[in-house]
């Protein structure tokens, strides 16, 4: 190899090595891919069923929350914010068969047993009376697993 070609290669050697290292790291971190047939086979073991959550009678149900007039153009979106559910073991039986959920139609936080399990207690609404909660300007926004 001539001195002239070596002078051309030497400055690019570190760049070439860096490119090779980046390429190897990219190849090593690629996620494995599975075929569509294999995905269907794996998904066939799972299914979902729609189940209504227990309701507490006596509360007015609405589809759109009352909002500040300046927010009226996004009232439908605001009405959906806060809907949540959390599975818990409130009765201490070692199973997550109790649930707490926010019903955005009534702006209530409801605690009940999970549908399909024995009804160990009647569904009830958590009362925020001891909190600085104003139902005219506030709404419940979620449940946490405890």
Short mmCIF file of N, CA and C in Angstrom, two decimals:
data_model
loop_
_atom_site.label_atom_id
_atom_site.label_comp_id
_atom_site.label_asym_id
_atom_site.label_seq_id
_atom_site.Cartn_x
_atom_site.Cartn_y
_atom_site.Cartn_z
N UNK A 1 0.85 -1.15 0.00
CA UNK A 1 0.00 0.00 0.00
C UNK A 1 0.91 1.23 0.00
N UNK A 2 0.52 2.19 -0.79
CA UNK A 2 1.36 3.37 -0.90
C UNK A 2 1.13 4.31 0.29
N UNK A 3 2.07 5.17 0.50
CA UNK A 3 1.99 6.12 1.60
C UNK A 3 0.83 7.08 1.38
N UNK A 4 0.58 7.38 0.14
CA UNK A 4 -0.49 8.31 -0.20
C UNK A 4 -1.86 7.75 0.20
N UNK A 5 -2.14 6.48 -0.08
CA UNK A 5 -3.43 5.89 0.28
C UNK A 5 -3.54 5.71 1.79
N UNK A 6 -2.42 5.43 2.46
CA UNK A 6 -2.44 5.29 3.91
C UNK A 6 -2.80 6.62 4.57
N UNK A 7 -2.32 7.72 4.03
CA UNK A 7 -2.65 9.04 4.56
C UNK A 7 -4.15 9.34 4.40
N UNK A 8 -4.76 8.78 3.37
CA UNK A 8 -6.19 8.99 3.14
C UNK A 8 -7.02 8.12 4.10
N UNK A 9 -6.58 6.91 4.38
CA UNK A 9 -7.33 5.95 5.21
C UNK A 9 -7.17 6.28 6.69
N UNK A 10 -6.00 6.66 7.15
CA UNK A 10 -5.72 6.85 8.57
C UNK A 10 -6.70 7.80 9.26
N UNK A 11 -7.03 8.99 8.73
CA UNK A 11 -7.97 9.87 9.42
C UNK A 11 -9.40 9.30 9.47
N UNK A 12 -9.75 8.43 8.55
CA UNK A 12 -11.10 7.88 8.49
C UNK A 12 -11.23 6.56 9.25
N UNK A 13 -10.15 6.07 9.77
CA UNK A 13 -10.15 4.80 10.48
C UNK A 13 -11.01 4.87 11.74
N UNK A 14 -10.90 5.93 12.52
CA UNK A 14 -11.71 6.05 13.74
C UNK A 14 -13.18 6.24 13.39
N UNK A 15 -13.49 6.96 12.33
CA UNK A 15 -14.87 7.14 11.91
C UNK A 15 -15.46 5.80 11.45
N UNK A 16 -14.69 5.04 10.72
CA UNK A 16 -15.14 3.74 10.24
C UNK A 16 -15.37 2.80 11.42
N UNK A 17 -14.46 2.82 12.38
CA UNK A 17 -14.61 1.97 13.56
C UNK A 17 -15.86 2.37 14.36
N UNK A 18 -16.08 3.67 14.53
CA UNK A 18 -17.26 4.16 15.26
C UNK A 18 -18.53 3.73 14.55
N UNK A 19 -18.56 3.83 13.24
CA UNK A 19 -19.72 3.40 12.45
C UNK A 19 -19.95 1.91 12.60
N UNK A 20 -18.90 1.13 12.63
CA UNK A 20 -19.00 -0.31 12.82
C UNK A 20 -19.56 -0.64 14.20
N UNK A 21 -19.09 0.07 15.23
CA UNK A 21 -19.59 -0.15 16.59
C UNK A 21 -21.07 0.20 16.69
N UNK A 22 -21.46 1.35 16.13
CA UNK A 22 -22.87 1.75 16.15
C UNK A 22 -23.73 0.72 15.41
N UNK A 23 -23.27 0.23 14.29
CA UNK A 23 -24.01 -0.79 13.55
C UNK A 23 -24.18 -2.07 14.35
N UNK A 24 -23.13 -2.49 15.04
CA UNK A 24 -23.21 -3.71 15.86
C UNK A 24 -24.16 -3.52 17.04
N UNK A 25 -24.12 -2.37 17.69
CA UNK A 25 -25.04 -2.10 18.80
C UNK A 25 -26.48 -2.05 18.30
N UNK A 26 -26.71 -1.44 17.15
CA UNK A 26 -28.05 -1.40 16.57
C UNK A 26 -28.55 -2.81 16.31
N UNK A 27 -27.75 -3.62 15.68
CA UNK A 27 -28.15 -5.00 15.36
C UNK A 27 -28.42 -5.80 16.64
N UNK A 28 -27.59 -5.60 17.67
CA UNK A 28 -27.74 -6.35 18.92
C UNK A 28 -28.99 -5.94 19.70
N UNK A 29 -29.47 -4.71 19.51
CA UNK A 29 -30.62 -4.25 20.29
C UNK A 29 -31.93 -4.30 19.53
N UNK A 30 -31.95 -4.85 18.33
CA UNK A 30 -33.20 -5.00 17.60
C UNK A 30 -34.14 -5.92 18.36
N UNK A 31 -35.41 -5.53 18.44
CA UNK A 31 -36.39 -6.37 19.10
C UNK A 31 -36.75 -7.56 18.20
N UNK A 32 -36.97 -8.71 18.79
CA UNK A 32 -37.34 -9.86 17.97
C UNK A 32 -38.72 -9.64 17.36
N UNK A 33 -38.93 -10.15 16.19
CA UNK A 33 -40.20 -10.01 15.50
C UNK A 33 -40.82 -11.39 15.32
N UNK A 34 -42.13 -11.45 15.45
CA UNK A 34 -42.81 -12.72 15.25
C UNK A 34 -43.79 -12.57 14.10
N UNK A 35 -44.15 -13.68 13.53
CA UNK A 35 -45.04 -13.66 12.37
C UNK A 35 -46.47 -13.36 12.81
N UNK A 36 -47.30 -12.97 11.84
CA UNK A 36 -48.71 -12.68 12.11
C UNK A 36 -49.42 -13.93 12.63
N UNK A 37 -49.06 -15.09 12.11
CA UNK A 37 -49.68 -16.34 12.54
C UNK A 37 -49.35 -16.62 14.01
N UNK A 38 -48.10 -16.36 14.39
CA UNK A 38 -47.69 -16.57 15.78
C UNK A 38 -48.37 -15.57 16.72
N UNK A 39 -48.55 -14.32 16.25
CA UNK A 39 -49.25 -13.32 17.05
C UNK A 39 -50.69 -13.75 17.30
N UNK A 40 -51.38 -14.23 16.26
CA UNK A 40 -52.75 -14.71 16.42
C UNK A 40 -52.82 -15.89 17.37
N UNK A 41 -51.85 -16.77 17.29
CA UNK A 41 -51.82 -17.94 18.17
C UNK A 41 -51.68 -17.51 19.63
N UNK A 42 -50.80 -16.54 19.90
CA UNK A 42 -50.62 -16.05 21.26
C UNK A 42 -51.86 -15.30 21.76
N UNK A 43 -52.48 -14.50 20.89
CA UNK A 43 -53.64 -13.71 21.28
C UNK A 43 -54.88 -14.56 21.48
N UNK A 44 -54.94 -15.74 20.89
CA UNK A 44 -56.13 -16.57 21.00
C UNK A 44 -56.37 -17.06 22.43
N UNK A 45 -55.37 -16.98 23.29
CA UNK A 45 -55.53 -17.42 24.68
C UNK A 45 -56.24 -16.38 25.54
N UNK A 46 -56.47 -15.18 25.00
CA UNK A 46 -57.07 -14.10 25.78
C UNK A 46 -58.38 -13.67 25.14
N UNK A 47 -59.30 -13.24 25.98
CA UNK A 47 -60.56 -12.70 25.48
C UNK A 47 -61.09 -11.67 26.47
N UNK A 48 -61.90 -10.79 25.98
CA UNK A 48 -62.47 -9.75 26.82
C UNK A 48 -63.98 -9.83 26.75
N UNK A 49 -64.62 -9.54 27.87
CA UNK A 49 -66.07 -9.47 27.93
C UNK A 49 -66.46 -8.14 28.55
N UNK A 50 -67.49 -7.54 28.03
CA UNK A 50 -67.99 -6.30 28.59
C UNK A 50 -68.85 -6.64 29.80
N UNK A 51 -68.54 -6.00 30.91
CA UNK A 51 -69.28 -6.21 32.15
C UNK A 51 -69.61 -4.86 32.76
N UNK A 52 -70.87 -4.67 33.12
CA UNK A 52 -71.27 -3.41 33.75
C UNK A 52 -70.77 -3.37 35.18
N UNK A 53 -70.27 -2.22 35.59
CA UNK A 53 -69.83 -2.04 36.97
C UNK A 53 -71.05 -1.78 37.84
N UNK A 54 -70.99 -2.20 39.09
CA UNK A 54 -72.13 -1.96 39.99
C UNK A 54 -72.41 -0.47 40.17
N UNK A 55 -73.68 -0.12 40.20
CA UNK A 55 -74.11 1.26 40.37
C UNK A 55 -74.69 1.46 41.76
N UNK A 56 -74.68 2.67 42.23
CA UNK A 56 -75.34 3.03 43.49
C UNK A 56 -76.55 3.87 43.10
N UNK A 57 -77.76 3.41 43.43
CA UNK A 57 -78.96 4.17 43.04
C UNK A 57 -79.07 5.49 43.82
N UNK A 58 -79.81 6.41 43.22
CA UNK A 58 -80.09 7.67 43.90
C UNK A 58 -79.23 8.84 43.46
N UNK A 59 -78.37 8.64 42.48
CA UNK A 59 -77.52 9.73 42.00
C UNK A 59 -77.92 10.09 40.58
N UNK A 60 -77.97 11.40 40.31
CA UNK A 60 -78.34 11.90 38.99
C UNK A 60 -77.22 11.60 38.00
N UNK A 61 -77.57 11.00 36.88
CA UNK A 61 -76.60 10.65 35.85
C UNK A 61 -76.66 11.67 34.72
N UNK A 62 -75.50 12.05 34.22
CA UNK A 62 -75.44 13.01 33.11
C UNK A 62 -74.35 12.56 32.14
N UNK A 63 -74.43 13.05 30.93
CA UNK A 63 -73.40 12.69 29.95
C UNK A 63 -72.35 13.79 29.80
N UNK A 64 -72.72 15.03 30.08
CA UNK A 64 -71.79 16.16 29.98
C UNK A 64 -71.75 16.87 31.34
N UNK A 65 -70.54 17.06 31.86
CA UNK A 65 -70.36 17.78 33.12
C UNK A 65 -70.60 19.27 32.93
N UNK A 66 -71.02 19.93 34.00
CA UNK A 66 -71.10 21.39 33.99
C UNK A 66 -69.67 21.92 34.09
N UNK A 67 -69.32 22.81 33.19
CA UNK A 67 -67.97 23.37 33.18
C UNK A 67 -68.04 24.89 33.13
N UNK A 68 -66.93 25.52 33.40
CA UNK A 68 -66.82 26.95 33.27
C UNK A 68 -67.20 27.32 31.83
N UNK A 69 -67.98 28.39 31.62
CA UNK A 69 -68.39 28.77 30.26
C UNK A 69 -67.23 28.91 29.27
N UNK A 70 -66.05 29.29 29.77
CA UNK A 70 -64.89 29.41 28.87
C UNK A 70 -64.43 28.06 28.35
N UNK A 71 -64.83 26.97 29.03
CA UNK A 71 -64.43 25.62 28.62
C UNK A 71 -65.55 24.87 27.92
N UNK A 72 -66.64 25.54 27.60
CA UNK A 72 -67.79 24.85 27.02
C UNK A 72 -67.46 24.16 25.70
N UNK A 73 -66.49 24.66 24.96
CA UNK A 73 -66.12 24.03 23.68
C UNK A 73 -65.41 22.69 23.87
N UNK A 74 -64.92 22.40 25.09
CA UNK A 74 -64.28 21.10 25.35
C UNK A 74 -65.00 20.36 26.49
N UNK A 75 -66.27 20.70 26.72
CA UNK A 75 -67.03 20.10 27.81
C UNK A 75 -67.13 18.58 27.67
N UNK A 76 -67.28 18.08 26.46
CA UNK A 76 -67.39 16.63 26.26
C UNK A 76 -66.08 15.94 26.66
N UNK A 77 -64.96 16.53 26.30
CA UNK A 77 -63.67 15.95 26.67
C UNK A 77 -63.49 16.00 28.19
N UNK A 78 -63.79 17.14 28.80
CA UNK A 78 -63.66 17.29 30.25
C UNK A 78 -64.54 16.26 30.96
N UNK A 79 -65.67 15.93 30.37
CA UNK A 79 -66.59 14.97 30.98
C UNK A 79 -66.03 13.56 31.02
N UNK A 80 -65.06 13.25 30.21
CA UNK A 80 -64.47 11.91 30.20
C UNK A 80 -63.23 11.82 31.08
N UNK A 81 -62.64 12.96 31.41
CA UNK A 81 -61.41 12.96 32.19
C UNK A 81 -61.69 12.49 33.62
N UNK A 82 -60.87 11.60 34.10
CA UNK A 82 -61.01 11.13 35.47
C UNK A 82 -61.57 9.74 35.59
N UNK A 83 -62.17 9.21 34.53
CA UNK A 83 -62.70 7.85 34.59
C UNK A 83 -61.55 6.89 34.87
N UNK A 84 -61.72 6.07 35.90
CA UNK A 84 -60.66 5.14 36.25
C UNK A 84 -61.22 4.01 37.09
N UNK A 85 -60.44 2.96 37.21
CA UNK A 85 -60.80 1.84 38.07
C UNK A 85 -59.51 1.27 38.66
N UNK A 86 -59.60 0.83 39.90
CA UNK A 86 -58.45 0.22 40.56
C UNK A 86 -58.93 -1.02 41.30
N UNK A 87 -58.23 -2.13 41.11
CA UNK A 87 -58.52 -3.36 41.85
C UNK A 87 -57.77 -3.33 43.16
N UNK A 88 -58.43 -3.77 44.23
CA UNK A 88 -57.85 -3.73 45.56
C UNK A 88 -58.23 -4.96 46.35
N UNK A 89 -57.63 -5.09 47.52
CA UNK A 89 -58.01 -6.11 48.50
C UNK A 89 -58.47 -5.38 49.75
N UNK A 90 -59.65 -4.80 49.68
CA UNK A 90 -60.15 -3.99 50.79
C UNK A 90 -60.61 -4.83 51.97
N UNK A 91 -61.07 -6.05 51.72
CA UNK A 91 -61.60 -6.87 52.82
C UNK A 91 -60.55 -7.81 53.40
N UNK A 92 -59.32 -7.75 52.92
CA UNK A 92 -58.21 -8.50 53.51
C UNK A 92 -58.23 -9.99 53.27
N UNK A 93 -58.90 -10.44 52.19
CA UNK A 93 -58.94 -11.88 51.92
C UNK A 93 -57.79 -12.35 51.03
N UNK A 94 -56.87 -11.44 50.69
CA UNK A 94 -55.70 -11.80 49.90
C UNK A 94 -55.93 -11.80 48.40
N UNK A 95 -57.12 -11.40 47.96
CA UNK A 95 -57.45 -11.38 46.53
C UNK A 95 -57.81 -9.96 46.10
N UNK A 96 -57.40 -9.55 44.90
CA UNK A 96 -57.79 -8.22 44.41
C UNK A 96 -59.21 -8.25 43.85
N UNK A 97 -60.19 -8.55 44.71
CA UNK A 97 -61.57 -8.72 44.25
C UNK A 97 -62.49 -7.61 44.74
N UNK A 98 -61.91 -6.48 45.06
CA UNK A 98 -62.67 -5.28 45.40
C UNK A 98 -62.22 -4.19 44.43
N UNK A 99 -63.15 -3.32 44.06
CA UNK A 99 -62.76 -2.28 43.12
C UNK A 99 -63.24 -0.92 43.57
N UNK A 100 -62.51 0.06 43.14
CA UNK A 100 -62.82 1.46 43.38
C UNK A 100 -62.82 2.10 41.99
N UNK A 101 -63.91 2.79 41.66
CA UNK A 101 -63.91 3.42 40.34
C UNK A 101 -64.60 4.77 40.37
N UNK A 102 -64.20 5.62 39.44
CA UNK A 102 -64.80 6.94 39.28
C UNK A 102 -65.81 6.83 38.15
N UNK A 103 -67.06 7.15 38.47
CA UNK A 103 -68.12 7.18 37.47
C UNK A 103 -68.28 8.64 37.04
N UNK A 104 -67.86 8.97 35.84
CA UNK A 104 -67.91 10.36 35.37
C UNK A 104 -69.34 10.80 35.08
N UNK A 105 -70.27 9.85 34.99
CA UNK A 105 -71.67 10.23 34.76
C UNK A 105 -72.32 10.78 36.02
N UNK A 106 -71.85 10.36 37.19
CA UNK A 106 -72.42 10.83 38.45
C UNK A 106 -71.41 11.63 39.28
N UNK A 107 -70.17 11.69 38.81
CA UNK A 107 -69.08 12.33 39.56
C UNK A 107 -68.95 11.75 40.95
N UNK A 108 -69.02 10.44 41.04
CA UNK A 108 -68.91 9.73 42.31
C UNK A 108 -67.76 8.75 42.27
N UNK A 109 -67.15 8.51 43.41
CA UNK A 109 -66.16 7.44 43.57
C UNK A 109 -66.91 6.30 44.25
N UNK A 110 -67.01 5.16 43.56
CA UNK A 110 -67.81 4.03 44.03
C UNK A 110 -66.89 2.87 44.39
N UNK A 111 -67.17 2.24 45.50
CA UNK A 111 -66.43 1.06 45.95
C UNK A 111 -67.40 -0.11 45.94
N UNK A 112 -66.97 -1.23 45.36
CA UNK A 112 -67.84 -2.41 45.30
C UNK A 112 -66.98 -3.66 45.12
N UNK A 113 -67.64 -4.79 45.09
CA UNK A 113 -66.95 -6.04 44.78
C UNK A 113 -66.82 -6.15 43.27
N UNK A 114 -65.85 -6.87 42.81
CA UNK A 114 -65.64 -7.07 41.38
C UNK A 114 -66.80 -7.90 40.83
N UNK A 115 -67.39 -7.48 39.71
CA UNK A 115 -68.47 -8.28 39.12
C UNK A 115 -68.00 -9.72 38.86
N UNK A 116 -68.88 -10.67 39.18
CA UNK A 116 -68.54 -12.07 38.99
C UNK A 116 -67.98 -12.73 40.24
N UNK A 117 -67.73 -11.94 41.28
CA UNK A 117 -67.27 -12.50 42.55
C UNK A 117 -68.43 -12.40 43.54
N UNK A 118 -68.38 -13.15 44.64
CA UNK A 118 -69.48 -13.05 45.62
C UNK A 118 -69.63 -11.62 46.13
N UNK A 119 -70.87 -11.17 46.28
CA UNK A 119 -71.13 -9.82 46.76
C UNK A 119 -71.03 -9.82 48.28
N UNK A 120 -69.86 -9.46 48.80
CA UNK A 120 -69.60 -9.49 50.23
C UNK A 120 -70.12 -8.24 50.93
N UNK A 121 -70.39 -7.18 50.18
CA UNK A 121 -70.97 -5.95 50.71
C UNK A 121 -71.63 -5.22 49.56
N UNK A 122 -72.53 -4.31 49.89
CA UNK A 122 -73.23 -3.54 48.86
C UNK A 122 -72.33 -2.41 48.38
N UNK A 123 -72.41 -2.05 47.09
CA UNK A 123 -71.62 -0.92 46.59
C UNK A 123 -71.95 0.35 47.37
N UNK A 124 -70.94 1.18 47.60
CA UNK A 124 -71.17 2.44 48.31
C UNK A 124 -70.32 3.54 47.68
N UNK A 125 -70.73 4.78 47.93
CA UNK A 125 -70.06 5.96 47.41
C UNK A 125 -69.17 6.54 48.50
N UNK A 126 -67.95 6.90 48.14
CA UNK A 126 -67.07 7.58 49.08
C UNK A 126 -67.55 9.02 49.22
N UNK A 127 -67.71 9.46 50.45
CA UNK A 127 -68.23 10.78 50.73
C UNK A 127 -67.07 11.74 51.01
N UNK A 128 -66.91 12.79 50.19
CA UNK A 128 -65.80 13.73 50.40
C UNK A 128 -66.14 14.87 51.35
N UNK A 129 -67.16 14.70 52.20
CA UNK A 129 -67.62 15.80 53.07
C UNK A 129 -66.52 16.35 53.97
N UNK A 130 -65.61 15.51 54.42
CA UNK A 130 -64.56 15.99 55.32
C UNK A 130 -63.40 16.66 54.58
N UNK A 131 -63.46 16.69 53.26
CA UNK A 131 -62.39 17.30 52.46
C UNK A 131 -62.81 18.67 51.96
N UNK A 132 -61.87 19.45 51.50
CA UNK A 132 -62.16 20.74 50.88
C UNK A 132 -62.56 20.48 49.43
N UNK A 133 -63.73 19.91 49.25
CA UNK A 133 -64.21 19.48 47.93
C UNK A 133 -65.48 20.24 47.60
N UNK A 134 -65.47 20.93 46.47
CA UNK A 134 -66.65 21.67 46.01
C UNK A 134 -67.14 21.01 44.73
N UNK A 135 -68.26 20.27 44.77
CA UNK A 135 -68.74 19.57 43.57
C UNK A 135 -69.14 20.51 42.43
N UNK A 136 -69.30 21.80 42.71
CA UNK A 136 -69.64 22.75 41.64
C UNK A 136 -68.42 23.11 40.79
N UNK A 137 -67.22 22.97 41.37
CA UNK A 137 -66.02 23.36 40.64
C UNK A 137 -65.00 22.23 40.54
N UNK A 138 -65.28 21.08 41.14
CA UNK A 138 -64.33 19.98 41.16
C UNK A 138 -65.02 18.69 40.74
N UNK A 139 -64.21 17.73 40.33
CA UNK A 139 -64.71 16.40 40.00
C UNK A 139 -63.64 15.39 40.38
N UNK A 140 -64.06 14.19 40.78
CA UNK A 140 -63.05 13.16 41.10
C UNK A 140 -62.27 12.80 39.84
N UNK A 141 -60.99 12.51 40.02
CA UNK A 141 -60.12 12.29 38.87
C UNK A 141 -59.29 11.03 38.94
N UNK A 142 -59.74 10.00 39.60
CA UNK A 142 -58.98 8.76 39.55
C UNK A 142 -58.99 7.99 40.85
N UNK A 143 -58.66 6.72 40.73
CA UNK A 143 -58.53 5.83 41.89
C UNK A 143 -57.14 5.24 41.87
N UNK A 144 -56.62 4.99 43.04
CA UNK A 144 -55.30 4.37 43.17
C UNK A 144 -55.45 3.02 43.84
N UNK A 145 -54.56 2.11 43.50
CA UNK A 145 -54.53 0.83 44.18
C UNK A 145 -53.89 1.07 45.54
N UNK A 146 -54.50 0.55 46.59
CA UNK A 146 -53.93 0.76 47.92
C UNK A 146 -53.32 -0.51 48.46
#
